[in-house]
Coordinates of C-alpha atoms in Angstrom, one line a residue:
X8 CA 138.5 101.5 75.4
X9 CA 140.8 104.5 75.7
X10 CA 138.3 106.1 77.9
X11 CA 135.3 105.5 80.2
X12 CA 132.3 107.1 78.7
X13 CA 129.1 107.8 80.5
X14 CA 127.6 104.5 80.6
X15 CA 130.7 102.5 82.1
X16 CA 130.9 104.7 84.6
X17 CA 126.9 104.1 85.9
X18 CA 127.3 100.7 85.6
X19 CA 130.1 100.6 88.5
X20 CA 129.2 103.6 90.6
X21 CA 127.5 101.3 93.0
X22 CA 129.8 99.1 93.8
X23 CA 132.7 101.8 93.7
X24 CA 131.1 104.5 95.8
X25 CA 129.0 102.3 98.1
X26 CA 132.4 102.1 100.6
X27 CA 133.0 105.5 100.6
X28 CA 130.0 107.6 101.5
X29 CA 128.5 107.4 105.1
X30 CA 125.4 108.8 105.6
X31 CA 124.9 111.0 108.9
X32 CA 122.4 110.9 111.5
X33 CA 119.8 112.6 109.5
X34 CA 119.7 110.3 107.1
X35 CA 119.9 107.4 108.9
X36 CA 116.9 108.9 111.0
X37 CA 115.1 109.1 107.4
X38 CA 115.9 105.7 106.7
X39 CA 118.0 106.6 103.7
X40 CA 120.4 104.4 102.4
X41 CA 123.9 104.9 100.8
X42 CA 122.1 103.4 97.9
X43 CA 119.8 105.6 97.9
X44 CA 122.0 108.7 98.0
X45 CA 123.7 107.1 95.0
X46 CA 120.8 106.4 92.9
X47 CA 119.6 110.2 93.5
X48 CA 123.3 111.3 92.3
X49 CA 122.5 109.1 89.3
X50 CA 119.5 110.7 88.5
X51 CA 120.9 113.9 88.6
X52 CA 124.4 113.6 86.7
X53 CA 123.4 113.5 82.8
X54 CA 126.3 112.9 80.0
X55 CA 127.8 116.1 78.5
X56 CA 126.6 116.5 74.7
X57 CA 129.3 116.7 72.5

């Protein structure tokens, strides 16, 4: 591929962001995981229509 497309990018934005975010007290007092903060930035982010 000459460029990551939509799909290639979900399928390693796990593993890639899971070492960089660090949730804050709040969230840790919620019991909410970096991998939850992911999967709701997942949800949110659709592909751009072409």
């Amino acid at each position: 591929k000459l460029c990551a497309d939509y799909e290639g990018v979900k399928s390693v934005a796990r593993q890639v962001l899971r070492h960089r975010i660090i949730t804050n007290f709040n969230a840790r007092a919620q019991k909410v995981s970096v991998d939850d903060v992911i999967g709701k930035v997942l949800g949110e982010v659709r592909p751009e229509t072409q």
